[in-house]
């Protein structure tokens, strides 16, 4: 009877890919064509990941004005239950 190893992931079960050039654990022996293409592409074009990070910071990481948020919450008009 063969035993199978299963890799435990720490909370982020969607991240199962390995860095380009790294050896895959035996539990993840199958690699799809798309994943092979993406690993090869990212290994040849490392600037893509930097561009992705820069785009993330442009759209999502913005300073928060807490006084402005408090003013918006105070100035909201409550909705009527029925129109």
GROMACS .gro file of C-alpha atoms in nm:
model
   83
    1UNK     CA    1   0.000   0.000   0.000
    2UNK     CA    2   0.148   0.333  -0.107
    3UNK     CA    3   0.125   0.638   0.115
    4UNK     CA    4   0.067   0.978  -0.031
    5UNK     CA    5   0.216   1.298   0.107
    6UNK     CA    6  -0.009   1.601   0.129
    7UNK     CA    7   0.140   1.944   0.176
    8UNK     CA    8  -0.023   2.158   0.444
    9UNK     CA    9  -0.072   2.521   0.351
   10UNK     CA   10  -0.088   2.788   0.616
   11UNK     CA   11  -0.423   2.953   0.552
   12UNK     CA   12  -0.365   3.056   0.191
   13UNK     CA   13  -0.475   2.744   0.009
   14UNK     CA   14  -0.494   2.917  -0.330
   15UNK     CA   15  -0.118   2.978  -0.345
   16UNK     CA   16   0.023   2.642  -0.450
   17UNK     CA   17   0.266   2.756  -0.717
   18UNK     CA   18   0.639   2.750  -0.658
   19UNK     CA   19   0.890   3.016  -0.758
   20UNK     CA   20   1.040   2.978  -1.106
   21UNK     CA   21   1.329   2.733  -1.107
   22UNK     CA   22   1.238   2.577  -0.771
   23UNK     CA   23   1.169   2.207  -0.729
   24UNK     CA   24   0.803   2.116  -0.683
   25UNK     CA   25   0.694   1.900  -0.390
   26UNK     CA   26   0.584   1.549  -0.490
   27UNK     CA   27   0.223   1.628  -0.396
   28UNK     CA   28   0.214   1.883  -0.681
   29UNK     CA   29   0.369   1.673  -0.957
   30UNK     CA   30   0.119   1.775  -1.230
   31UNK     CA   31   0.184   2.110  -1.397
   32UNK     CA   32  -0.068   2.241  -1.647
   33UNK     CA   33   0.040   2.389  -1.979
   34UNK     CA   34  -0.077   2.732  -1.867
   35UNK     CA   35   0.123   2.713  -1.543
   36UNK     CA   36   0.433   2.603  -1.736
   37UNK     CA   37   0.385   2.896  -1.973
   38UNK     CA   38   0.339   3.148  -1.688
   39UNK     CA   39   0.641   3.022  -1.493
   40UNK     CA   40   0.855   3.040  -1.807
   41UNK     CA   41   0.719   3.384  -1.900
   42UNK     CA   42   0.777   3.528  -1.551
   43UNK     CA   43   1.128   3.378  -1.541
   44UNK     CA   44   1.208   3.555  -1.870
   45UNK     CA   45   1.031   3.880  -1.779
   46UNK     CA   46   1.086   3.962  -1.409
   47UNK     CA   47   0.977   4.322  -1.469
   48UNK     CA   48   0.616   4.203  -1.501
   49UNK     CA   49   0.590   4.127  -1.129
   50UNK     CA   50   0.730   4.471  -1.042
   51UNK     CA   51   0.477   4.630  -1.277
   52UNK     CA   52   0.197   4.432  -1.107
   53UNK     CA   53   0.310   4.554  -0.765
   54UNK     CA   54   0.327   4.913  -0.887
   55UNK     CA   55  -0.026   4.883  -1.027
   56UNK     CA   56  -0.149   4.741  -0.697
   57UNK     CA   57  -0.007   5.035  -0.506
   58UNK     CA   58  -0.161   5.285  -0.749
   59UNK     CA   59  -0.514   5.146  -0.715
   60UNK     CA   60  -0.538   4.999  -0.365
   61UNK     CA   61  -0.280   5.139  -0.124
   62UNK     CA   62  -0.396   5.492  -0.063
   63UNK     CA   63  -0.362   5.709   0.247
   64UNK     CA   64  -0.679   5.728   0.457
   65UNK     CA   65  -0.813   6.060   0.581
   66UNK     CA   66  -0.992   5.962   0.903
   67UNK     CA   67  -1.136   6.310   0.960
   68UNK     CA   68  -1.283   6.308   0.611
   69UNK     CA   69  -1.435   5.962   0.667
   70UNK     CA   70  -1.588   6.074   0.996
   71UNK     CA   71  -1.736   6.380   0.821
   72UNK     CA   72  -1.885   6.158   0.549
   73UNK     CA   73  -2.045   5.927   0.805
   74UNK     CA   74  -2.194   6.220   0.996
   75UNK     CA   75  -2.336   6.383   0.683
   76UNK     CA   76  -2.512   6.071   0.552
   77UNK     CA   77  -2.889   6.090   0.520
   78UNK     CA   78  -3.062   5.774   0.643
   79UNK     CA   79  -3.266   5.579   0.388
   80UNK     CA   80  -3.639   5.549   0.432
   81UNK     CA   81  -3.754   5.188   0.469
   82UNK     CA   82  -3.997   5.217   0.175
   83UNK     CA   83  -3.987   5.454  -0.120
   0.00000   0.00000   0.00000
